[in-house]
XYZ file of C-alpha atoms in Angstrom:
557
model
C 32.738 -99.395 -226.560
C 32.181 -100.010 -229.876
C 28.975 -100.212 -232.083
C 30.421 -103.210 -234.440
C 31.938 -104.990 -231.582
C 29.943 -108.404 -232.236
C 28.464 -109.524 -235.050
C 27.468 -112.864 -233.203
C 28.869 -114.943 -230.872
C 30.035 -118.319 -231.775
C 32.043 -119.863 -229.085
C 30.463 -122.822 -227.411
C 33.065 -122.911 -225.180
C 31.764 -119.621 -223.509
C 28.329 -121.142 -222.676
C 26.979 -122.273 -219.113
C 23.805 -123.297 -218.526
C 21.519 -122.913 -215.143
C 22.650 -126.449 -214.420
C 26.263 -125.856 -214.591
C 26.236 -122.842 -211.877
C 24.788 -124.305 -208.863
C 27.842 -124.531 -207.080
C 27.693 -120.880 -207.372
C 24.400 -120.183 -206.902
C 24.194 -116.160 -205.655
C 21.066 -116.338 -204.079
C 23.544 -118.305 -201.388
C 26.485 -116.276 -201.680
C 24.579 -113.418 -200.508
C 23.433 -114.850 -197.289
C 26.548 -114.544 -195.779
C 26.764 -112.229 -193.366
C 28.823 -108.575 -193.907
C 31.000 -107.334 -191.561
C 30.283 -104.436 -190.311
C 33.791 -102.480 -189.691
C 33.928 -98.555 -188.641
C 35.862 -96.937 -190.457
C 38.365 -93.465 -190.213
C 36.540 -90.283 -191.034
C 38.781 -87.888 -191.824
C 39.492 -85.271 -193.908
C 43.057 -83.720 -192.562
C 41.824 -84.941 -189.079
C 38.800 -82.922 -189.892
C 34.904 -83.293 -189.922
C 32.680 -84.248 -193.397
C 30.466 -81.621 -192.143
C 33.230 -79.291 -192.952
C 34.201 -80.883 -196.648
C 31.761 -78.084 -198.117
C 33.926 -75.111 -197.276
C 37.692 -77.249 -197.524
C 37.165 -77.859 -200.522
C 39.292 -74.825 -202.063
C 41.902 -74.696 -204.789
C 45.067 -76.200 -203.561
C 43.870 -78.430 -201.398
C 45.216 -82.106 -201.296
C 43.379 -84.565 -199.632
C 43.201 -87.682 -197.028
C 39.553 -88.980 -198.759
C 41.350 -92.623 -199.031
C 41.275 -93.021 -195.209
C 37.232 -92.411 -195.589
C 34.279 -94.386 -195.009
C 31.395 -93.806 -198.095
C 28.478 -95.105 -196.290
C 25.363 -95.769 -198.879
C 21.541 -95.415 -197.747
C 18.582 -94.300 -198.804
C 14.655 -93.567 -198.128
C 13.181 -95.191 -200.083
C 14.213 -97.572 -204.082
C 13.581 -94.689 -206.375
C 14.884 -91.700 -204.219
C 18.709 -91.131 -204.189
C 20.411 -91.406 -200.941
C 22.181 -88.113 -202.662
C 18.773 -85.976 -202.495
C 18.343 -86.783 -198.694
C 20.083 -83.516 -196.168
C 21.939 -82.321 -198.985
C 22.059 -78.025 -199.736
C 22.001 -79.456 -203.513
C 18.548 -79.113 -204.827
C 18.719 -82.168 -207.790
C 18.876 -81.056 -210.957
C 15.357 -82.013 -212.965
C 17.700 -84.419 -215.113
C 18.519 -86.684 -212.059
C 15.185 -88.814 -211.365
C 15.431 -89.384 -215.352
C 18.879 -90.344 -215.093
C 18.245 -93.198 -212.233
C 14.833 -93.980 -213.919
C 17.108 -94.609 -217.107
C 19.906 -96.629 -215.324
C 17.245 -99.020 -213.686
C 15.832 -100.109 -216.703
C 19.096 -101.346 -218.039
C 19.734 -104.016 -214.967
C 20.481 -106.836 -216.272
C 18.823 -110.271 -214.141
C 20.022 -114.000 -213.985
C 18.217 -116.343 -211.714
C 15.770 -113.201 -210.821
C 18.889 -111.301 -209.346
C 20.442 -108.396 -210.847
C 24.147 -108.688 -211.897
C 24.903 -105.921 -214.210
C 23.765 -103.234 -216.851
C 23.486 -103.190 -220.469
C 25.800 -100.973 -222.300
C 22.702 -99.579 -224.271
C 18.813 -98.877 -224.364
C 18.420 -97.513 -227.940
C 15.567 -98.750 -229.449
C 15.894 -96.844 -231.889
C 18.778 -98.690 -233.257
C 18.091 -101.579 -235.524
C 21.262 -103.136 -234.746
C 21.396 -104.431 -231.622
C 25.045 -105.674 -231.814
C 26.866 -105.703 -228.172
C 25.309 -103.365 -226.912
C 22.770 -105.529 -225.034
C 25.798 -106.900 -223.090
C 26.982 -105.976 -219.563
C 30.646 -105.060 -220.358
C 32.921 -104.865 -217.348
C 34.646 -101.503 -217.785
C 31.167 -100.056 -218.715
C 29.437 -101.229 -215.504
C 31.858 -99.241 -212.965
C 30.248 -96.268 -213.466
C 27.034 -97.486 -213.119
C 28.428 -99.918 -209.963
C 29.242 -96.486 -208.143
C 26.188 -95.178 -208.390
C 24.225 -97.968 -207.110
C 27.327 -98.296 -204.120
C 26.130 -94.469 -203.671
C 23.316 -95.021 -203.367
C 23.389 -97.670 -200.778
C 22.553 -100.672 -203.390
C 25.506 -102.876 -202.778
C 23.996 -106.259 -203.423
C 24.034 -105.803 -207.454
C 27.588 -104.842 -207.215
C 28.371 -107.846 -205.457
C 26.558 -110.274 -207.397
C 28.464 -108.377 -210.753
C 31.630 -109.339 -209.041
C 31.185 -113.025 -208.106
C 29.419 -113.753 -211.537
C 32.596 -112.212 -213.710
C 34.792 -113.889 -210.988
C 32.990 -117.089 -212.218
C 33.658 -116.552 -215.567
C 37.568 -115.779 -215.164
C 37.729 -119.662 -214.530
C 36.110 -120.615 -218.132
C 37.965 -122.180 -220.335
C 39.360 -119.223 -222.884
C 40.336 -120.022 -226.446
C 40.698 -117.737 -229.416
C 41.184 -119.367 -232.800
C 42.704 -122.698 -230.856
C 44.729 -120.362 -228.809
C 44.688 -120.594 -224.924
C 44.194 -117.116 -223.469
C 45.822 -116.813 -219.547
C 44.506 -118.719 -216.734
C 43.752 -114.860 -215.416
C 42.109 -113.263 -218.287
C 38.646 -111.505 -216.927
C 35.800 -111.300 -219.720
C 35.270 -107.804 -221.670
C 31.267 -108.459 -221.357
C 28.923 -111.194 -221.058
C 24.871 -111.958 -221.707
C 22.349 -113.335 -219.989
C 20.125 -115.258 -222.654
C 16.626 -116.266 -221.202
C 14.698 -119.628 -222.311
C 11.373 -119.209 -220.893
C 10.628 -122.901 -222.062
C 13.142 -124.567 -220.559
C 13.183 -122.043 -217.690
C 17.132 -122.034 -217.931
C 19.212 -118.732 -217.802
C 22.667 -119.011 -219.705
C 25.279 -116.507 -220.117
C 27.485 -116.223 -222.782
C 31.145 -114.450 -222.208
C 33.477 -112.528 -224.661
C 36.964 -112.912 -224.082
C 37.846 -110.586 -226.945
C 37.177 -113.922 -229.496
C 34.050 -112.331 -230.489
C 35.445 -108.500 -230.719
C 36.587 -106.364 -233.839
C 40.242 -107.419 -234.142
C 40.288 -110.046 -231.703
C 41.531 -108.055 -228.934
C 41.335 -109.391 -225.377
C 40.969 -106.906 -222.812
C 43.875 -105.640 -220.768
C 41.525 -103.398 -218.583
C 38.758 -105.322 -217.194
C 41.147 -107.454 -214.898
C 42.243 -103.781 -213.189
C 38.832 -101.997 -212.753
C 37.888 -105.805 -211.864
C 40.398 -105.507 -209.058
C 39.622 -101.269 -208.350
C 35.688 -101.838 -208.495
C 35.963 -105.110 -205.584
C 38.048 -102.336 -203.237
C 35.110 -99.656 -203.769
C 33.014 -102.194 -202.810
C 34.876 -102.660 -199.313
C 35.635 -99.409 -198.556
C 31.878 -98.955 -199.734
C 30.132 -101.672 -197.508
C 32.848 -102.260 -194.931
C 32.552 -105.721 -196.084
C 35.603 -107.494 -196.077
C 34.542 -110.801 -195.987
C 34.150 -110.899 -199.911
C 37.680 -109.804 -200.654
C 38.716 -112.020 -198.435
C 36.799 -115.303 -199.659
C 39.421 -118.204 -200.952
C 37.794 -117.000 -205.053
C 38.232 -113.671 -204.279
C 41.801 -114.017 -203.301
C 42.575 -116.463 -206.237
C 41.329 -114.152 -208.364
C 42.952 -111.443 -207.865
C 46.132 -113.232 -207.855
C 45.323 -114.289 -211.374
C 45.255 -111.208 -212.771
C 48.261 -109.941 -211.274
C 49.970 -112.519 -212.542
C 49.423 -112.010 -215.581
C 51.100 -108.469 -215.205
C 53.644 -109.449 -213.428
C 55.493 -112.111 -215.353
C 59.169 -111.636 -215.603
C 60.358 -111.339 -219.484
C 62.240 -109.484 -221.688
C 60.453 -106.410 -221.415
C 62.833 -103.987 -219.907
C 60.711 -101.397 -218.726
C 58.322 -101.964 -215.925
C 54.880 -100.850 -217.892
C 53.090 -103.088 -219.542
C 52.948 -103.530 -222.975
C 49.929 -103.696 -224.457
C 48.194 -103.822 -228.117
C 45.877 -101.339 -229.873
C 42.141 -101.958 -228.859
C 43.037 -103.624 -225.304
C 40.963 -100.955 -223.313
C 38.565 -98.000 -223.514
C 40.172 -96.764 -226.581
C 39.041 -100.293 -229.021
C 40.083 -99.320 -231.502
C 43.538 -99.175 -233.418
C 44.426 -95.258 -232.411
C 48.211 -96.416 -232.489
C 48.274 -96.592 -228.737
C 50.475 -100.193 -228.946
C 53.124 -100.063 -226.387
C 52.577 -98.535 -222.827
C 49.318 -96.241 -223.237
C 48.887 -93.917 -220.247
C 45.701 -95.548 -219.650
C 46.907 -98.991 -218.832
C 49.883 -98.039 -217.492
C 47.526 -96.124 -214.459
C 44.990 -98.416 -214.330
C 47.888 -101.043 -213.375
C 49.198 -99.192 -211.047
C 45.678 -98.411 -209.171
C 45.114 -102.382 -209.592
C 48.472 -103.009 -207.798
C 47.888 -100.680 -204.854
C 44.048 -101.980 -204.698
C 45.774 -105.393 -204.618
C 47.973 -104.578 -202.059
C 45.400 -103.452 -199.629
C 43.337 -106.688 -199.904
C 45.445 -109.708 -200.326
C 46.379 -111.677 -197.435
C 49.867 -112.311 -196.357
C 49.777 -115.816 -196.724
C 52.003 -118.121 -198.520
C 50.511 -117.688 -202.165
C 49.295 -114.037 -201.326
C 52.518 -112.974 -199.433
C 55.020 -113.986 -203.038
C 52.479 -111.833 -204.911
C 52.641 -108.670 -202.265
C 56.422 -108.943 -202.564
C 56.276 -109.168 -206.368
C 53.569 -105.547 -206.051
C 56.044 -103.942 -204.033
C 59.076 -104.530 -206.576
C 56.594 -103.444 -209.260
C 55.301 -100.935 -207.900
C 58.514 -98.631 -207.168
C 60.164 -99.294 -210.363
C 56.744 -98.033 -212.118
C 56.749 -95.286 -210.018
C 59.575 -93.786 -211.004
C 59.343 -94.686 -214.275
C 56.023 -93.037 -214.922
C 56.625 -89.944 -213.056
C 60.287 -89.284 -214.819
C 59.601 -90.615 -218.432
C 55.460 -89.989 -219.032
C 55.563 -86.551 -217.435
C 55.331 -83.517 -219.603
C 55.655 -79.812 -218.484
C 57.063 -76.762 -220.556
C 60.476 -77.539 -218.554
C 60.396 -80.839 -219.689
C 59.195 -80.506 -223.434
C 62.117 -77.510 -224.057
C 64.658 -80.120 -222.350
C 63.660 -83.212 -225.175
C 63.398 -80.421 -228.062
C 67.427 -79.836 -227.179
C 68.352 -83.567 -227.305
C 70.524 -84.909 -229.225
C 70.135 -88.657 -230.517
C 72.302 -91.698 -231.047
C 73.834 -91.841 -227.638
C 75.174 -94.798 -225.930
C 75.927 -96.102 -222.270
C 74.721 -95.196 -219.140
C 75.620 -91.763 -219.304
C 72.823 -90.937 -222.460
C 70.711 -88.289 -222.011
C 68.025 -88.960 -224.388
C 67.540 -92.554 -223.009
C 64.791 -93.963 -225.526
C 66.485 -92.198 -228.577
C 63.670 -89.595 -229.414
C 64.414 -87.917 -232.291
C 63.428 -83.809 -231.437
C 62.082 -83.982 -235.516
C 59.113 -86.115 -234.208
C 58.060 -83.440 -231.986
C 54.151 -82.465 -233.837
C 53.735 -78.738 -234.165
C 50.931 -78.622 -231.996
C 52.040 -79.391 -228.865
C 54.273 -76.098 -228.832
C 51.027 -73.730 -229.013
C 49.396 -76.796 -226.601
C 51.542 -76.652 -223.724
C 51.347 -73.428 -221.150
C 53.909 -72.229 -219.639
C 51.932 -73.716 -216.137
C 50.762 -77.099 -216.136
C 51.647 -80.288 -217.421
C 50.371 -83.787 -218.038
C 50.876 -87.578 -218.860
C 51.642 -88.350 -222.374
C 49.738 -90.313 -223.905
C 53.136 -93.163 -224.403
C 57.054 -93.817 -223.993
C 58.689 -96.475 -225.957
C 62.339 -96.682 -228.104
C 62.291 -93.522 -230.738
C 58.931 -92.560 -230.001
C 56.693 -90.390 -227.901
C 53.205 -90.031 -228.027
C 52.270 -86.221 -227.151
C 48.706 -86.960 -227.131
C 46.429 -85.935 -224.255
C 44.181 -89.162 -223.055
C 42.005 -87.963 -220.464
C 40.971 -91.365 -218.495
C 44.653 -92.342 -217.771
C 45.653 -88.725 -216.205
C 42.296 -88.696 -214.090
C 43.173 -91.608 -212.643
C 46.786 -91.091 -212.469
C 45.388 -88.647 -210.191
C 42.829 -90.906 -208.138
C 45.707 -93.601 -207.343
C 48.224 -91.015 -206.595
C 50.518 -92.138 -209.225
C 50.923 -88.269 -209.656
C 52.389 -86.724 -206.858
C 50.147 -83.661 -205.619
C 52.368 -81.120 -207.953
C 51.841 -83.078 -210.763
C 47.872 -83.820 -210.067
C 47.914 -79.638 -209.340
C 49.410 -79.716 -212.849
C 46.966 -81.463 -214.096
C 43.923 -79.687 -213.366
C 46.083 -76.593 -214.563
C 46.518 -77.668 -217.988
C 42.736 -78.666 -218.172
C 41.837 -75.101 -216.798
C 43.982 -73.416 -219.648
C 42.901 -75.244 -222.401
C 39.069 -75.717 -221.630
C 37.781 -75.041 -224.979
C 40.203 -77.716 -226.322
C 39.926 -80.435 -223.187
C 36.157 -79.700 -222.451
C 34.649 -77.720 -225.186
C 30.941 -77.247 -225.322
C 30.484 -81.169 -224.252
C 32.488 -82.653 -221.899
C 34.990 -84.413 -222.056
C 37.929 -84.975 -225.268
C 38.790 -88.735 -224.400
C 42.197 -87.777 -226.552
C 43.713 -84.713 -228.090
C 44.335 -83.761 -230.779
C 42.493 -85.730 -233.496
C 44.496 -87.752 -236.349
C 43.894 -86.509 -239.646
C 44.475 -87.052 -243.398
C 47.108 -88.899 -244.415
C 47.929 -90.045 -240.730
C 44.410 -90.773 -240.155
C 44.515 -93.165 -243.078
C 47.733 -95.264 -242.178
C 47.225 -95.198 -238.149
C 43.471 -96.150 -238.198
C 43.234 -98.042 -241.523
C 40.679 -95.981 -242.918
C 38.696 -96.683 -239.702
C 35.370 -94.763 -240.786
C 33.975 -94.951 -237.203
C 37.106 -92.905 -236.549
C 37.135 -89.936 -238.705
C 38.885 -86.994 -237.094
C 36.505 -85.330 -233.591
C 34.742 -88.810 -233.853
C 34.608 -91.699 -231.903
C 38.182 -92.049 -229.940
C 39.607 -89.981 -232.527
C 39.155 -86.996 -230.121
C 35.361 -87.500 -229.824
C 33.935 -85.938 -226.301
C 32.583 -88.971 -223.536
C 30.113 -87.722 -220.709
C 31.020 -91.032 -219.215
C 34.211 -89.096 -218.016
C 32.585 -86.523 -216.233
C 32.334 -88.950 -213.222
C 36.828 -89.236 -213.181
C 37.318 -85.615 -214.355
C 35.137 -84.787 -210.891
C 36.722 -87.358 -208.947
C 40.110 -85.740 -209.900
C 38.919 -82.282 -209.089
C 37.696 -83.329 -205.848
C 40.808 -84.526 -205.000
C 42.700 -81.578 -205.780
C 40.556 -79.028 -203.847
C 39.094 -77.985 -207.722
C 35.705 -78.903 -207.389
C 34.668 -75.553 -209.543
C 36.087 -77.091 -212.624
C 34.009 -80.182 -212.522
C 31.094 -78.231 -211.454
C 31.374 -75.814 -214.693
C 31.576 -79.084 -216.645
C 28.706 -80.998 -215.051
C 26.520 -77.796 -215.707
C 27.717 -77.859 -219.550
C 26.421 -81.156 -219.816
C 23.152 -80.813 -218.173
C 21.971 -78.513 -220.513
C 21.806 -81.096 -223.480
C 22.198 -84.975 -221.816
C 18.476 -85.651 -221.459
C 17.619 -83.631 -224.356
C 19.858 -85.559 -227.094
C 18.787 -88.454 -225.269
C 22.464 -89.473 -223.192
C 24.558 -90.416 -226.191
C 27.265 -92.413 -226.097
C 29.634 -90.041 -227.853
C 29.931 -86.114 -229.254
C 31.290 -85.546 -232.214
C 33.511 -82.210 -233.382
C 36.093 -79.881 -232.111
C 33.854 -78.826 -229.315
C 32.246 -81.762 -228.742
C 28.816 -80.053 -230.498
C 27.392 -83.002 -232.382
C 25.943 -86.337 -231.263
C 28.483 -88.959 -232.493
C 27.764 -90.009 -236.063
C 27.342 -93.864 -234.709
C 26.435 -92.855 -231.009
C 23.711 -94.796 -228.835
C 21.502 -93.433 -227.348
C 20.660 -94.176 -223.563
C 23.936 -95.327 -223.123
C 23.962 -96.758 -220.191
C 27.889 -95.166 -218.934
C 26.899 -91.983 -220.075
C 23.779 -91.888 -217.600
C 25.659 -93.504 -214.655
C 28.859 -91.262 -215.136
C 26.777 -88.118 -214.858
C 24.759 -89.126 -211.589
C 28.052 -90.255 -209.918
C 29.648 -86.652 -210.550
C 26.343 -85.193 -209.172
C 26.640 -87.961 -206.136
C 30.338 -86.699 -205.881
C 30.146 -83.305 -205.464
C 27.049 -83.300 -203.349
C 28.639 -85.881 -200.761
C 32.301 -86.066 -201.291
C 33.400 -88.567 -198.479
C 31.831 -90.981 -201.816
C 35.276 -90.030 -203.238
C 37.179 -92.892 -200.432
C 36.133 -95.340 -202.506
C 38.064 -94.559 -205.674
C 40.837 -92.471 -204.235
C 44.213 -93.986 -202.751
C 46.324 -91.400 -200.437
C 49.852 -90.966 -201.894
C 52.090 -93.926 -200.796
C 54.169 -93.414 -197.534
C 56.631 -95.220 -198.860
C 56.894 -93.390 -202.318
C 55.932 -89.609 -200.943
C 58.835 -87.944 -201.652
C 58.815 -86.757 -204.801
C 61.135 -88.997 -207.348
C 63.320 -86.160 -209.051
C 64.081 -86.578 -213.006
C 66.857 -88.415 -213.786
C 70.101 -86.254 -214.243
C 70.013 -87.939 -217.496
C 67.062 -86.241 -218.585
C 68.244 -82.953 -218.050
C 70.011 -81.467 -221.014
């Protein structure tokens, strides 16, 4: 998120009024009635009363084919509190009292957060928006806690606002496009409600967002495996939706590498961080978005071409990500040997990479066990960088295979102090600096080196780094990391960002109360109390694409 994002917003365009929604009124939506389905409860055809004691280094799990359940005793009290051997930590009734008062309400219902309560700010900016990517966090939670219906009315309002009309500087954005954040304006004379929508015509650099269609898309399937509800995925909107966003991704061109290329500022990192190309964090959320897809469209005429389209997708990206992202000490000696100008099938350094452009760091960076996603693959170039959201959920949608997602928590376990630090967690690493700083970032001043995305630390990823350790049977490492950040979240007043090496400062141009930084925390807490919660963001590896795809021969020197 970013603190300049919008100075104002100007585009009629992007304007409904009460009036103009009736057909979509959700005070009717939500009368239908939910389906209750039972679902599979296992856990290696095990019971949840046993997760406690399975959940031991090494261990790879079966938490997709699980049912999350939600309920609770009573509004304020956590479902999470109630049988639990967890005693809560004094921090959680702050944390939910914290997240409540950011709901955001149109027609009286709720249908989102804020990103921000800091009154302390004078500028308001965008932070009084609900922005899509910032609300999942908060959406689990609430789906945690057995509070579907504000998740659902999130989803049918921004599935509303896909339809709009989207122009940016008499440009026609696709037909697919989902907003980065909207606002609910109130006129209590009129008695009207009105949101206004930001398709990226309103953001610094004019940058729609590539992301919100794919948690979109992730955040409806937590909501079914959630709720057991599949009568909203399966609404005609729903369906159309989806399809729309897909399409979008899926569009035959000249690319000839099955990622998606994408510009700087598309996602979490919005900013220019000289992630243009096929950043790691896209590159998984796609991939989670296509299997999410996959499990909810029906196999009718328009939803059975787009299934087949997934499918071819999906195995060539695969392959691609697991031979050409990957990065282990094997695989970082084999590209320091290459040799360059090749030609013809038989090359061995496929995308040209000169071994020069290796940085120095990554030789002290990189044990000799572990590994990890880099941070982006395109022709002559390599970006070495660690980005912490796209390996997390590389992990949660099984686009690692269970060696490389072992890997993974590895590499995080050996270089704590420079992944974790004394605040969790480095959204990139290392920094940019000095002269590098000044032509990647222009002189961004928001991103000084440790700052910002410039290898600032985000508590909102607390809630995928846990996710991820669940999953691998390494629950210890998010536990050391949750207990990091309890002793200062409350107290510094749940910033947005940390600033420094170790993550010891509160960001320079940080929030406070941000409202990601609250939810991520209580659904870490949520997850390692109850982690059957974890079905709802985790997909089992792929039958189909189990086996593990080997390296190319022409990878190996």
């Amino acid at each position: 998120m970013d603190a300049d994002k919008h100075i104002g917003i100007r585009n009629v365009s992007s304007i409904c009024s009460l009036t103009q929604l009736d057909d979509h009124d959700l005070s009717r939506l939500l009368e239908k009635p939910r389906l209750n389905i039972e679902r599979q409860r296992s856990f290696d055809e095990r019971s949840l009363t046993d997760l406690p004691t399975l959940l031991v280094r090494g261990s790879y799990d079966n938490f997709d084919s699980m049912h999350s359940p939600g309920g609770r005793s009573g509004i304020d009290t956590p479902a999470s509190w109630d049988g639990n051997s967890f005693n809560p930590h004094p921090i959680v009734a702050e944390a939910w009292e914290a997240l409540r008062r950011s709901l955001v309400y149109f027609r009286g219902q709720p249908v989102g957060t804020i990103a921000a309560y800091d009154h302390a700010s004078e500028e308001v900016l965008n932070y009084d928006q609900v922005f899509v990517r910032d609300f999942v966090p908060s959406a689990l939670a609430f789906l945690m806690n057995g509070e579907p219906e504000i998740v659902k009315n999130f989803l049918l309002k921004t599935l509303q606002l896909q339809g709009w009309e989207k122009k940016v500087d008499r440009f026609k954005l696709g037909e697919g496009v989902m907003p980065a954040s909207f606002k609910v304006l109130h006129d209590p004379v009129r008695k009207l409600d009105m949101i206004v929508a930001d398709f990226g015509e309103s953001a610094i650099g004019r940058v729609a967002p590539v992301d919100s269609g794919f948690w979109w898309i992730i955040l409806l399937r937590a909501y079914t495996k959630s709720t057991g509800d599949l009568s909203l995925a399966e609404r005609p909107e729903c369906q159309k939706g989806i399809r729309l966003i897909l399409m979008l991704c899926l569009a035959e061109g000249f690319d000839t590498f099955p990622t998606l290329l994408c510009a700087d500022g598309c996602s979490m990192i919005d900013r220019r961080m000289d992630v243009y190309g096929y950043p790691i964090e896209i590159q998984a959320l796609f991939y989670m978005a296509l299997r999410c897809a996959l499990m909810m469209l029906k196999h009718d005429g328009e939803g059975k071409d787009c299934i087949e389209r997934i499918e071819k997708r999906l195995h060539a990206l695969n392959y691609h990500m697991r031979s050409y992202f990957w990065l282990d000490f094997q695989q970082l000696n084999d590209i320091y040997r290459y040799k360059t100008e090749e030609y013809s099938h038989t090359a061995v350094n496929k995308f040209n990479v000169i071994p020069d452009s290796i940085p120095d760091w990554i030789f002290d960076f990189m044990p000799m066990r572990g590994g990890y996603f880099i941070g982006n693959v395109s022709p002559a170039r390599m970006d070495f960088r660690w980005f912490c959201l796209g390996n997390c959920v590389a992990i949660l949608s099984s686009l690692a295979t269970p060696e490389q997602s072992m890997a993974i928590m590895d590499l995080i376990e050996a270089r704590w102090d420079e992944l974790v630090g004394e605040m969790p967690l480095k959204i990139a690493y290392p920094a940019i600096e000095s002269h590098e700083w000044r032509i990647v970032t222009g002189c961004d001043p928001k991103n000084t080196r440790w700052s910002y995305h410039n290898g600032g630390s985000w508590p909102v990823l607390l809630w995928l780094l846990t996710a991820a350790c669940i999953k691998t049977g390494r629950p210890q490492i998010a536990r050391q990391a949750i207990d990091l950040a309890e002793t200062r979240l409350l107290k510094d007043g749940w910033p947005e960002y940390y600033d420094g090496k170790l993550g010891r400062f509160i960001g320079k141009q940080a929030r406070k109360y941000q409202t990601w930084s609250i939810a991520g925390y209580l659904v870490a807490k949520m997850l390692l109390e109850d982690p059957s919660h974890l079905g709802m963001i985790s997909l089992e590896e792929d039958k189909q694409r189990k086996p593990m795809i080997k390296r190319s021969s022409s990878w190996n020197c």
